[in-house]
C-alpha cells in the first residue's frame, strides 16, 4: 500500500492565518511546495516554492512521489481547483486534503445568497458562453474570472446576449485585507482598479433565458438550410431520450442542432459531418450555446469517420441512412438507442424493412404550418418524415 506523501492545501487571501493546524503542519513539513506565484507568496514558501508550469501540468508533482510535497490551491481544492485532477492520478492513501472556504462560499456569505440555489461557474479558463444556459430572470450566478480585463469583457458579453440589465457584483480578494465588493450593471459597467483574484456575482435581467424543453428556434443556429427543423427536432430528441452524461453520435450532423440540444440536456456528443462548411457551423453552434467542451466535431463521412469513437448510448441519423451504415452502427455501438429520420421513399422503404426484422417504433410525422394563400391563409405542409426508433 502506498504511503501518504502529498498534502493538498486550500489557502485564502488571509494566507497562513487562515490555515488549520493540520494544514499549517503539512506546509511546514513539505520539502517542495507547488502553487501559483500568488499562492506561494501567501504561504511564504520561499526557496521550497515551485510555480506551476505553463501550460498547467501535473507531471512535476507526480515525479516527486515519495517525497513530502504540498500543493496550494485557492480555498476548496476540489471546486475548480487542482484537487480533482491530482486525486484522479493517485491512490486515496497517497494524499490528504486541507480545504479552506471557497470563493463561492465567501461570496455567498458577503451577499447573503443561498449557495444551494446559485449556479457556481469557473469561467477563468472556459468560454463565457458556458454561462448561457444559466441566464434567466430570477437566477443567481457566481462566476470565477481570470483577470480584471475579463470582468469588463464578461459585462460586454452579457450585453451582447441581451442581458445588459443584469445586476453585477464585482468581488475581489475575498477574505483578505484587499477585499472589495462593488455593485453595477452589465450595461453600465465602468469599474476601475479591479485586481485578481476576482469573481462576479450576477442576477440576470433584460432577456428571457433558454427554454428547458427541446426545439429551440431554427434562427438561433448557424446553418445553410441543412437543419432538423424545430418541431421535428423536439420529436427527435424526445425519441432519443437524453440522460446526463450519455454520449450521442449525431451522424450527418448538418448544423449540429440535435447534438447541441442533447448537450444542453446534460449529455455529450460526437457530431459527424462530411462537409467542411457544415462542420464549421456545428463548431460555431457549440460555442454559441456554451457546450463546446462536451461536443466533439468529427469532419468525415460515416461509417469510416466512426472509427475510434467511444461507443454511444444514443445515435441519430438525420439523412443518408442505408443498410451499410446500419450494420456499421450495430457493430460499433451494439447497445445504443437509434433514431433515424427518412424523407425519401427509398429510405422509408428501408426503415419499413428494418422495423419488420428488428422491431422498434415506426412513426410517420406530417407537419403543416399556416401560410398566406392569396388574400387568405392555408396550410403549407412540410415533407412527411418517417422516424424509426429502436434499441440496437
CSV table of N, CA, C and O in Angstrom, one decimal, residues 224 254 273-282 299:
chain,number,residue,atom,x,y,z
A,224,UNK,N,-27.0,26.3,-43.1
A,224,UNK,CA,-27.2,26.6,-44.6
A,224,UNK,C,-28.5,26.0,-45.1
A,224,UNK,O,-28.6,25.8,-46.3
A,254,UNK,N,-25.2,18.1,-40.1
A,254,UNK,CA,-25.7,19.3,-40.7
A,254,UNK,C,-25.3,20.5,-39.8
A,254,UNK,O,-24.1,20.9,-39.8
A,273,UNK,N,-19.8,15.0,-39.6
A,273,UNK,CA,-20.3,15.8,-40.7
A,273,UNK,C,-19.2,15.8,-41.8
A,273,UNK,O,-18.0,16.1,-41.5
A,274,UNK,N,-19.6,15.4,-43.1
A,274,UNK,CA,-18.6,15.3,-44.1
A,274,UNK,C,-18.3,16.6,-44.8
A,274,UNK,O,-17.2,16.8,-45.4
A,275,UNK,N,-19.2,17.6,-44.7
A,275,UNK,CA,-18.9,18.9,-45.4
A,275,UNK,C,-18.2,19.9,-44.5
A,275,UNK,O,-18.7,20.1,-43.4
A,276,UNK,N,-17.1,20.4,-44.9
A,276,UNK,CA,-16.3,21.3,-44.0
A,276,UNK,C,-17.1,22.5,-43.6
A,276,UNK,O,-17.0,22.9,-42.4
A,277,UNK,N,-17.9,23.2,-44.4
A,277,UNK,CA,-18.6,24.4,-44.0
A,277,UNK,C,-19.6,24.0,-42.9
A,277,UNK,O,-19.8,24.8,-42.0
A,278,UNK,N,-20.3,22.9,-43.1
A,278,UNK,CA,-21.3,22.5,-42.1
A,278,UNK,C,-20.6,22.1,-40.8
A,278,UNK,O,-21.1,22.4,-39.7
A,279,UNK,N,-19.5,21.4,-40.9
A,279,UNK,CA,-18.7,21.1,-39.7
A,279,UNK,C,-18.3,22.4,-38.9
A,279,UNK,O,-18.4,22.4,-37.7
A,280,UNK,N,-18.0,23.4,-39.7
A,280,UNK,CA,-17.7,24.7,-39.0
A,280,UNK,C,-18.9,25.3,-38.4
A,280,UNK,O,-18.8,25.9,-37.3
A,281,UNK,N,-20.1,25.1,-39.0
A,281,UNK,CA,-21.3,25.6,-38.4
A,281,UNK,C,-21.6,24.8,-37.1
A,281,UNK,O,-22.1,25.4,-36.1
A,282,UNK,N,-21.3,23.5,-37.1
A,282,UNK,CA,-21.5,22.8,-35.8
A,282,UNK,C,-20.7,23.3,-34.7
A,282,UNK,O,-21.1,23.5,-33.6
A,299,UNK,N,-15.0,15.7,-38.6
A,299,UNK,CA,-15.1,16.0,-40.1
A,299,UNK,C,-14.8,14.8,-40.9
A,299,UNK,O,-13.6,14.4,-41.0
